[in-house]
PDB file of C-alpha atoms in Angstrom:
ATOM      1  CA  MET C   1     159.563  79.444  31.575  1.00 97.00           C
ATOM      2  CA  ILE C   2     156.042  80.296  32.669  1.00 98.00           C
ATOM      3  CA  ASP C   3     153.088  78.552  31.045  1.00 98.00           C
ATOM      4  CA  THR C   4     150.508  81.307  31.441  1.00 98.00           C
ATOM      5  CA  HIS C   5     147.526  79.201  30.334  1.00 98.00           C
ATOM      6  CA  CYS C   6     147.127  75.517  31.131  1.00 98.00           C
ATOM      7  CA  HIS C   7     143.930  73.713  32.154  1.00 98.00           C
ATOM      8  CA  PHE C   8     145.806  71.488  34.580  1.00 98.00           C
ATOM      9  CA  ASP C   9     142.643  70.298  36.324  1.00 98.00           C
ATOM     10  CA  PHE C  10     141.426  68.634  33.091  1.00 97.00           C
ATOM     11  CA  PRO C  11     142.197  65.082  31.914  1.00 96.00           C
ATOM     12  CA  PRO C  12     144.769  63.660  31.516  1.00 97.00           C
ATOM     13  CA  PHE C  13     146.512  65.858  34.104  1.00 98.00           C
ATOM     14  CA  ASN C  14     144.005  65.256  36.899  1.00 96.00           C
ATOM     15  CA  GLN C  15     144.898  61.546  36.822  1.00 95.00           C
ATOM     16  CA  ALA C  16     148.611  62.115  37.540  1.00 97.00           C
ATOM     17  CA  PRO C  17     149.266  65.819  38.207  1.00 98.00           C
ATOM     18  CA  ALA C  18     152.583  65.254  39.999  1.00 98.00           C
ATOM     19  CA  GLN C  19     153.934  63.325  36.989  1.00 98.00           C
ATOM     20  CA  TYR C  20     152.945  66.015  34.492  1.00 98.00           C
ATOM     21  CA  TRP C  21     154.186  68.853  36.700  1.00 98.00           C
ATOM     22  CA  GLN C  22     157.551  67.101  37.138  1.00 98.00           C
ATOM     23  CA  ALA C  23     157.841  66.609  33.364  1.00 98.00           C
ATOM     24  CA  ALA C  24     157.204  70.318  32.854  1.00 98.00           C
ATOM     25  CA  ARG C  25     159.756  71.296  35.493  1.00 98.00           C
ATOM     26  CA  GLU C  26     162.365  69.067  33.854  1.00 98.00           C
ATOM     27  CA  VAL C  27     162.255  71.184  30.675  1.00 97.00           C
ATOM     28  CA  GLY C  28     162.418  74.469  32.595  1.00 97.00           C
ATOM     29  CA  VAL C  29     158.822  75.367  33.472  1.00 98.00           C
ATOM     30  CA  THR C  30     158.908  76.984  36.910  1.00 97.00           C
ATOM     31  CA  ARG C  31     155.415  78.456  37.149  1.00 98.00           C
ATOM     32  CA  MET C  32     152.018  77.948  35.597  1.00 98.00           C
ATOM     33  CA  ILE C  33     148.683  79.766  35.551  1.00 98.00           C
ATOM     34  CA  VAL C  34     145.600  77.533  35.636  1.00 98.00           C
ATOM     35  CA  PRO C  35     142.404  79.366  34.599  1.00 98.00           C
ATOM     36  CA  SER C  36     139.028  77.949  35.536  1.00 98.00           C
ATOM     37  CA  VAL C  37     135.989  77.628  33.306  1.00 98.00           C
ATOM     38  CA  SER C  38     133.027  77.539  35.705  1.00 97.00           C
ATOM     39  CA  GLU C  39     132.028  77.638  39.339  1.00 97.00           C
ATOM     40  CA  GLN C  40     132.180  73.831  39.381  1.00 96.00           C
ATOM     41  CA  ASN C  41     135.973  73.713  39.008  1.00 96.00           C
ATOM     42  CA  TRP C  42     137.111  76.663  41.140  1.00 98.00           C
ATOM     43  CA  GLN C  43     137.925  74.427  44.097  1.00 97.00           C
ATOM     44  CA  ALA C  44     139.831  71.931  41.938  1.00 98.00           C
ATOM     45  CA  VAL C  45     141.962  74.717  40.495  1.00 98.00           C
ATOM     46  CA  LEU C  46     142.636  76.241  43.913  1.00 98.00           C
ATOM     47  CA  ALA C  47     143.511  72.796  45.294  1.00 98.00           C
ATOM     48  CA  LEU C  48     146.270  72.494  42.679  1.00 98.00           C
ATOM     49  CA  THR C  49     147.812  75.762  43.908  1.00 98.00           C
ATOM     50  CA  GLU C  50     147.858  74.391  47.446  1.00 98.00           C
ATOM     51  CA  ARG C  51     149.457  71.121  46.375  1.00 98.00           C
ATOM     52  CA  PHE C  52     152.134  72.412  43.991  1.00 98.00           C
ATOM     53  CA  ALA C  53     154.432  75.382  44.553  1.00 96.00           C
ATOM     54  CA  GLY C  54     154.621  77.449  41.379  1.00 98.00           C
ATOM     55  CA  ILE C  55     151.030  76.850  40.255  1.00 98.00           C
ATOM     56  CA  TYR C  56     148.620  79.796  40.380  1.00 98.00           C
ATOM     57  CA  ALA C  57     144.913  80.096  39.626  1.00 98.00           C
ATOM     58  CA  GLY C  58     142.411  82.239  37.804  1.00 98.00           C
ATOM     59  CA  LEU C  59     138.748  82.146  38.801  1.00 98.00           C
ATOM     60  CA  GLY C  60     136.249  82.822  36.064  1.00 98.00           C
ATOM     61  CA  LEU C  61     133.286  81.935  33.873  1.00 98.00           C
ATOM     62  CA  HIS C  62     134.240  80.732  30.387  1.00 98.00           C
ATOM     63  CA  PRO C  63     131.957  81.711  27.465  1.00 97.00           C
ATOM     64  CA  CYS C  64     131.928  78.166  26.068  1.00 96.00           C
ATOM     65  CA  PHE C  65     130.448  76.874  29.344  1.00 94.00           C
ATOM     66  CA  VAL C  66     127.650  79.423  29.429  1.00 92.00           C
ATOM     67  CA  ASP C  67     125.041  76.680  29.937  1.00 90.00           C
ATOM     68  CA  THR C  68     126.636  75.805  33.298  1.00 93.00           C
ATOM     69  CA  HIS C  69     126.566  79.393  34.592  1.00 95.00           C
ATOM     70  CA  THR C  70     123.520  80.542  36.557  1.00 92.00           C
ATOM     71  CA  ASP C  71     122.037  83.928  37.395  1.00 90.00           C
ATOM     72  CA  SER C  72     124.015  83.849  40.645  1.00 96.00           C
ATOM     73  CA  SER C  73     127.381  82.890  39.126  1.00 97.00           C
ATOM     74  CA  LEU C  74     128.767  86.434  39.062  1.00 98.00           C
ATOM     75  CA  ALA C  75     127.804  86.973  42.704  1.00 98.00           C
ATOM     76  CA  ALA C  76     129.459  83.653  43.596  1.00 98.00           C
ATOM     77  CA  LEU C  77     132.567  84.739  41.698  1.00 98.00           C
ATOM     78  CA  GLU C  78     132.733  87.981  43.643  1.00 98.00           C
ATOM     79  CA  ASP C  79     132.421  86.055  46.921  1.00 98.00           C
ATOM     80  CA  ALA C  80     135.264  83.776  45.819  1.00 98.00           C
ATOM     81  CA  LEU C  81     137.444  86.745  44.897  1.00 98.00           C
ATOM     82  CA  VAL C  82     136.791  88.472  48.218  1.00 98.00           C
ATOM     83  CA  SER C  83     138.088  85.418  50.092  1.00 97.00           C
ATOM     84  CA  ARG C  84     140.703  84.412  47.512  1.00 98.00           C
ATOM     85  CA  PRO C  85     144.096  83.039  48.573  1.00 97.00           C
ATOM     86  CA  LEU C  86     147.302  84.696  47.394  1.00 97.00           C
ATOM     87  CA  SER C  87     147.632  81.948  44.775  1.00 98.00           C
ATOM     88  CA  CYS C  88     144.583  83.319  42.941  1.00 98.00           C
ATOM     89  CA  VAL C  89     146.205  85.872  40.651  1.00 98.00           C
ATOM     90  CA  ALA C  90     143.579  86.559  37.959  1.00 98.00           C
ATOM     91  CA  VAL C  91     139.959  86.620  36.905  1.00 98.00           C
ATOM     92  CA  GLY C  92     139.242  84.172  34.133  1.00 97.00           C
ATOM     93  CA  GLU C  93     138.957  82.527  31.830  1.00 98.00           C
ATOM     94  CA  ALA C  94     136.388  84.992  30.508  1.00 98.00           C
ATOM     95  CA  GLY C  95     135.590  86.307  27.045  1.00 98.00           C
ATOM     96  CA  LEU C  96     133.483  85.839  23.940  1.00 98.00           C
ATOM     97  CA  ASP C  97     133.141  82.883  21.595  1.00 97.00           C
ATOM     98  CA  TYR C  98     130.960  83.493  18.557  1.00 96.00           C
ATOM     99  CA  PHE C  99     131.841  80.065  17.161  1.00 95.00           C
ATOM    100  CA  VAL C 100     129.701  78.385  19.820  1.00 94.00           C
ATOM    101  CA  ALA C 101     127.208  81.251  20.267  1.00 92.00           C
ATOM    102  CA  ASN C 102     124.522  80.127  17.838  1.00 84.00           C
ATOM    103  CA  SER C 103     121.809  82.535  18.956  1.00 93.00           C
ATOM    104  CA  ALA C 104     121.367  86.176  19.894  1.00 95.00           C
ATOM    105  CA  GLU C 105     120.405  85.080  23.398  1.00 95.00           C
ATOM    106  CA  MET C 106     123.657  83.166  23.882  1.00 95.00           C
ATOM    107  CA  LYS C 107     125.705  86.120  22.636  1.00 96.00           C
ATOM    108  CA  GLN C 108     123.834  88.364  25.048  1.00 96.00           C
ATOM    109  CA  ARG C 109     124.585  86.009  27.952  1.00 96.00           C
ATOM    110  CA  GLN C 110     128.263  85.855  26.973  1.00 97.00           C
ATOM    111  CA  HIS C 111     128.449  89.645  26.890  1.00 97.00           C
ATOM    112  CA  ALA C 112     126.772  89.998  30.282  1.00 97.00           C
ATOM    113  CA  LEU C 113     129.173  87.507  31.880  1.00 98.00           C
ATOM    114  CA  LEU C 114     132.177  89.165  30.231  1.00 98.00           C
ATOM    115  CA  GLU C 115     131.194  92.641  31.396  1.00 98.00           C
ATOM    116  CA  GLY C 116     130.550  91.365  34.905  1.00 98.00           C
ATOM    117  CA  GLN C 117     134.007  89.811  35.032  1.00 98.00           C
ATOM    118  CA  LEU C 118     135.681  92.915  33.624  1.00 98.00           C
ATOM    119  CA  TRP C 119     133.966  94.902  36.375  1.00 98.00           C
ATOM    120  CA  LEU C 120     135.214  92.445  39.006  1.00 98.00           C
ATOM    121  CA  ALA C 121     138.756  92.499  37.605  1.00 98.00           C
ATOM    122  CA  ARG C 122     138.816  96.270  37.902  1.00 97.00           C
ATOM    123  CA  ARG C 123     137.072  96.232  41.304  1.00 97.00           C
ATOM    124  CA  TYR C 124     139.613  93.829  42.814  1.00 98.00           C
ATOM    125  CA  ASP C 125     142.629  95.071  40.836  1.00 97.00           C
ATOM    126  CA  LEU C 126     143.289  91.735  39.159  1.00 98.00           C
ATOM    127  CA  PRO C 127     144.314  90.970  35.573  1.00 98.00           C
ATOM    128  CA  ILE C 128     141.761  89.168  33.422  1.00 98.00           C
ATOM    129  CA  ILE C 129     142.442  86.161  31.200  1.00 98.00           C
ATOM    130  CA  LEU C 130     140.444  86.566  27.999  1.00 98.00           C
ATOM    131  CA  HIS C 131     139.257  84.118  25.356  1.00 98.00           C
ATOM    132  CA  SER C 132     138.126  85.282  21.913  1.00 97.00           C
ATOM    133  CA  ARG C 133     137.036  83.213  18.933  1.00 95.00           C
ATOM    134  CA  GLN C 134     135.461  84.858  15.891  1.00 94.00           C
ATOM    135  CA  SER C 135     134.807  87.858  18.151  1.00 95.00           C
ATOM    136  CA  HIS C 136     137.920  90.076  18.183  1.00 94.00           C
ATOM    137  CA  ASN C 137     136.157  93.237  17.054  1.00 95.00           C
ATOM    138  CA  GLN C 138     133.296  92.725  19.501  1.00 96.00           C
ATOM    139  CA  LEU C 139     135.734  92.100  22.361  1.00 97.00           C
ATOM    140  CA  LEU C 140     137.652  95.262  21.555  1.00 96.00           C
ATOM    141  CA  ARG C 141     134.433  97.282  21.701  1.00 97.00           C
ATOM    142  CA  VAL C 142     133.619  95.884  25.143  1.00 98.00           C
ATOM    143  CA  LEU C 143     137.140  96.537  26.437  1.00 97.00           C
ATOM    144  CA  LYS C 144     136.883 100.214  25.519  1.00 95.00           C
ATOM    145  CA  ALA C 145     134.090 100.557  28.081  1.00 96.00           C
ATOM    146  CA  TYR C 146     136.440  99.325  30.845  1.00 96.00           C
ATOM    147  CA  PRO C 147     139.534 101.547  30.748  1.00 94.00           C
ATOM    148  CA  GLY C 148     142.225 100.592  33.180  1.00 93.00           C
ATOM    149  CA  VAL C 149     141.577  96.852  32.997  1.00 97.00           C
ATOM    150  CA  ARG C 150     144.748  94.847  32.357  1.00 97.00           C
ATOM    151  CA  GLY C 151     145.066  91.255  31.274  1.00 98.00           C
ATOM    152  CA  VAL C 152     145.950  88.845  28.498  1.00 98.00           C
ATOM    153  CA  LEU C 153     144.204  87.734  25.326  1.00 98.00           C
ATOM    154  CA  HIS C 154     145.226  84.106  25.378  1.00 98.00           C
ATOM    155  CA  ALA C 155     145.931  82.003  22.284  1.00 97.00           C
ATOM    156  CA  PHE C 156     146.250  85.077  20.093  1.00 96.00           C
ATOM    157  CA  SER C 157     145.701  84.271  16.411  1.00 92.00           C
ATOM    158  CA  GLY C 158     144.745  87.598  14.866  1.00 89.00           C
ATOM    159  CA  SER C 159     146.470  90.064  12.583  1.00 93.00           C
ATOM    160  CA  ALA C 160     149.260  92.429  13.594  1.00 95.00           C
ATOM    161  CA  GLN C 161     146.758  95.297  13.496  1.00 95.00           C
ATOM    162  CA  GLN C 162     144.396  93.486  15.852  1.00 95.00           C
ATOM    163  CA  GLY C 163     147.288  92.602  18.129  1.00 96.00           C
ATOM    164  CA  LYS C 164     148.278  96.253  18.394  1.00 97.00           C
ATOM    165  CA  GLN C 165     144.676  97.194  19.155  1.00 97.00           C
ATOM    166  CA  PHE C 166     144.553  94.731  22.037  1.00 97.00           C
ATOM    167  CA  ILE C 167     147.903  95.975  23.317  1.00 97.00           C
ATOM    168  CA  ASP C 168     146.586  99.539  23.174  1.00 96.00           C
ATOM    169  CA  ALA C 169     143.557  98.340  25.162  1.00 96.00           C
ATOM    170  CA  GLY C 170     145.899  97.221  27.971  1.00 95.00           C
ATOM    171  CA  LEU C 171     146.411  93.561  27.172  1.00 98.00           C
ATOM    172  CA  MET C 172     149.296  91.171  26.785  1.00 98.00           C
ATOM    173  CA  LEU C 173     149.033  88.508  24.055  1.00 98.00           C
ATOM    174  CA  GLY C 174     149.357  84.807  24.815  1.00 98.00           C
ATOM    175  CA  VAL C 175     151.446  82.928  22.246  1.00 98.00           C
ATOM    176  CA  GLY C 176     150.861  79.191  21.940  1.00 97.00           C
ATOM    177  CA  GLY C 177     151.197  76.242  19.623  1.00 96.00           C
ATOM    178  CA  THR C 178     149.603  77.958  16.628  1.00 96.00           C
ATOM    179  CA  ILE C 179     152.960  79.499  15.714  1.00 97.00           C
ATOM    180  CA  THR C 180     154.511  76.029  15.294  1.00 97.00           C
ATOM    181  CA  TYR C 181     152.387  75.446  12.164  1.00 96.00           C
ATOM    182  CA  SER C 182     153.972  76.719   8.965  1.00 92.00           C
ATOM    183  CA  ARG C 183     150.517  77.209   7.428  1.00 93.00           C
ATOM    184  CA  ALA C 184     149.555  79.707  10.181  1.00 94.00           C
ATOM    185  CA  ASN C 185     151.036  82.535   8.117  1.00 93.00           C
ATOM    186  CA  LYS C 186     148.826  85.333   9.445  1.00 93.00           C
ATOM    187  CA  THR C 187     149.548  84.603  13.088  1.00 95.00           C
ATOM    188  CA  ARG C 188     153.256  83.965  12.531  1.00 96.00           C
ATOM    189  CA  GLN C 189     153.679  87.222  10.618  1.00 96.00           C
ATOM    190  CA  ALA C 190     151.680  89.118  13.237  1.00 96.00           C
ATOM    191  CA  ILE C 191     153.866  87.803  16.058  1.00 97.00           C
ATOM    192  CA  GLN C 192     156.972  88.825  14.127  1.00 96.00           C
ATOM    193  CA  HIS C 193     155.759  92.433  14.095  1.00 95.00           C
ATOM    194  CA  LEU C 194     154.375  92.652  17.645  1.00 98.00           C
ATOM    195  CA  PRO C 195     156.602  93.763  20.537  1.00 97.00           C
ATOM    196  CA  LEU C 196     158.165  91.102  22.738  1.00 97.00           C
ATOM    197  CA  SER C 197     157.364  93.370  25.687  1.00 97.00           C
ATOM    198  CA  HIS C 198     153.701  92.328  25.363  1.00 98.00           C
ATOM    199  CA  LEU C 199     153.992  88.597  24.659  1.00 98.00           C
ATOM    200  CA  LEU C 200     153.468  85.652  27.025  1.00 98.00           C
ATOM    201  CA  LEU C 201     154.161  81.939  26.552  1.00 98.00           C
ATOM    202  CA  GLU C 202     151.322  79.444  26.926  1.00 98.00           C
ATOM    203  CA  THR C 203     150.152  75.986  25.897  1.00 98.00           C
ATOM    204  CA  ASP C 204     146.367  75.958  26.543  1.00 98.00           C
ATOM    205  CA  ALA C 205     146.969  72.288  27.386  1.00 98.00           C
ATOM    206  CA  PRO C 206     145.418  69.808  26.964  1.00 98.00           C
ATOM    207  CA  ASP C 207     144.070  71.633  23.879  1.00 96.00           C
ATOM    208  CA  MET C 208     145.970  73.231  20.973  1.00 95.00           C
ATOM    209  CA  PRO C 209     148.524  70.471  20.201  1.00 95.00           C
ATOM    210  CA  LEU C 210     151.685  71.651  18.480  1.00 97.00           C
ATOM    211  CA  ALA C 211     152.695  70.787  14.925  1.00 96.00           C
ATOM    212  CA  GLY C 212     153.807  67.176  14.809  1.00 95.00           C
ATOM    213  CA  PHE C 213     151.724  66.262  17.843  1.00 96.00           C
ATOM    214  CA  GLN C 214     148.243  66.376  16.322  1.00 94.00           C
ATOM    215  CA  GLY C 215     145.827  63.931  17.911  1.00 92.00           C
ATOM    216  CA  LYS C 216     147.722  63.900  21.207  1.00 93.00           C
ATOM    217  CA  ALA C 217     146.913  65.779  24.396  1.00 93.00           C
ATOM    218  CA  ASN C 218     149.000  68.911  24.729  1.00 97.00           C
ATOM    219  CA  THR C 219     151.048  69.226  27.940  1.00 98.00           C
ATOM    220  CA  PRO C 220     152.676  72.104  29.842  1.00 98.00           C
ATOM    221  CA  ALA C 221     156.106  70.692  29.001  1.00 98.00           C
ATOM    222  CA  GLN C 222     155.422  71.678  25.383  1.00 98.00           C
ATOM    223  CA  VAL C 223     155.804  75.345  26.292  1.00 98.00           C
ATOM    224  CA  SER C 224     159.526  74.816  25.655  1.00 97.00           C
ATOM    225  CA  ARG C 225     158.750  74.092  21.990  1.00 97.00           C
ATOM    226  CA  VAL C 226     156.553  77.193  21.814  1.00 98.00           C
ATOM    227  CA  ALA C 227     159.518  79.171  23.153  1.00 98.00           C
ATOM    228  CA  ASP C 228     161.786  77.677  20.480  1.00 97.00           C
ATOM    229  CA  ALA C 229     159.347  78.661  17.729  1.00 97.00           C
ATOM    230  CA  LEU C 230     158.998  82.168  19.157  1.00 98.00           C
ATOM    231  CA  CYS C 231     162.793  82.574  19.302  1.00 97.00           C
ATOM    232  CA  GLU C 232     162.926  81.748  15.604  1.00 96.00           C
ATOM    233  CA  LEU C 233     160.124  84.156  14.686  1.00 96.00           C
ATOM    234  CA  LYS C 234     161.545  87.009  16.753  1.00 96.00           C
ATOM    235  CA  ASP C 235     165.145  86.240  15.736  1.00 95.00           C
ATOM    236  CA  CYS C 236     166.374  86.478  19.321  1.00 95.00           C
ATOM    237  CA  ASP C 237     168.318  84.197  21.638  1.00 95.00           C
ATOM    238  CA  GLU C 238     166.602  82.033  24.216  1.00 95.00           C
ATOM    239  CA  ASP C 239     167.939  83.874  27.264  1.00 96.00           C
ATOM    240  CA  ARG C 240     166.484  87.172  26.107  1.00 96.00           C
ATOM    241  CA  LEU C 241     163.178  85.620  25.118  1.00 97.00           C
ATOM    242  CA  LEU C 242     162.687  83.808  28.423  1.00 97.00           C
ATOM    243  CA  THR C 243     163.766  86.836  30.446  1.00 97.00           C
ATOM    244  CA  GLU C 244     161.290  89.067  28.608  1.00 98.00           C
ATOM    245  CA  THR C 245     158.300  86.723  28.524  1.00 98.00           C
ATOM    246  CA  SER C 246     158.746  85.602  32.130  1.00 98.00           C
ATOM    247  CA  GLY C 247     159.161  89.209  33.235  1.00 98.00           C
ATOM    248  CA  ASN C 248     155.961  90.122  31.395  1.00 98.00           C
ATOM    249  CA  ALA C 249     154.077  87.331  33.205  1.00 98.00           C
ATOM    250  CA  GLU C 250     155.549  88.264  36.582  1.00 98.00           C
ATOM    251  CA  ARG C 251     154.430  91.865  36.212  1.00 98.00           C
ATOM    252  CA  LEU C 252     150.981  91.082  34.854  1.00 98.00           C
ATOM    253  CA  PHE C 253     150.106  88.444  37.465  1.00 98.00           C
ATOM    254  CA  SER C 254     152.168  89.939  40.308  1.00 97.00           C
ATOM    255  CA  LEU C 255     154.068  86.666  40.733  1.00 96.00           C
ATOM    256  CA  LYS C 256     156.674  86.380  43.451  1.00 74.00           C
TER     257      LYS C 256
END
C-alpha cells in the first residue's frame, strides 16, 4: 500500500518517526508521500526522505498557512525545486480553502499562491498535491487555465459529477477516512461510481481519523482500513485494489 498523503513531520510522528513508520510497514505500507505546508517545514520533510527509504516529499505552500507565506515564498519554492533531491516527487500541498478564507484579500492571496504553484508544477514537470475545502468550483476554474498539469485532489469528498470534472482536468482523487463513515453518503456513493483507475489511498494523518477512532490521532497504518472500506465500496478483491491504487500512485509520482 502507498499512503499518498501523510503529514509525517507533524506530532505525534515527529516524536518517534521510526516507531510509526515500522507500524505502518507491518500492515503493508511500503511507501508514503509527505506533503509540506510552508517554507518552514521543507527541510523537515526532506530530512524524513533521507532517513527512511520509501518516504517521499512534496514541497509547497498550503492555503491554510497563508499567514506564514511571504512575498518571496514562491521564489523560494522555485529555488528549492531547482535543487530538489530525487525524493521530492511533487509540488504541494497547495490549493484553496474557503472555510478559513474569511476575507476577499485572503482568497486573493490563496489564488495567487495556487496559480504560482500550478505554474511551477508545469514548469518542472511535477504533479501537484491539491487541497480544496468549500472551493471545488473555484479550483476547477483555476485548473482550466493550466492545461497539462497533473496531480491529485487529496481527501476527495465531493459528488460523482465533481469527481469526474477533476478527473477530466487531469487529476487523481485521494480517498481517505471519510469513506469509513456510514453517514458520508455523498462521498461513498461518488466513490462507488468513479473509476478505480483514478483513485489513490491516503490517510491525511494525523488528521481525518477513521470511524471508530474519533478523538485519536490518525496514523499511516490506518491506510489499511481505508483500503478495506474501498474494497467494499468498489466490490473488488484486495489484490486488485492494491495493484490498481499503487500503480496509480507510482505513475503519478514517478516512484521507483
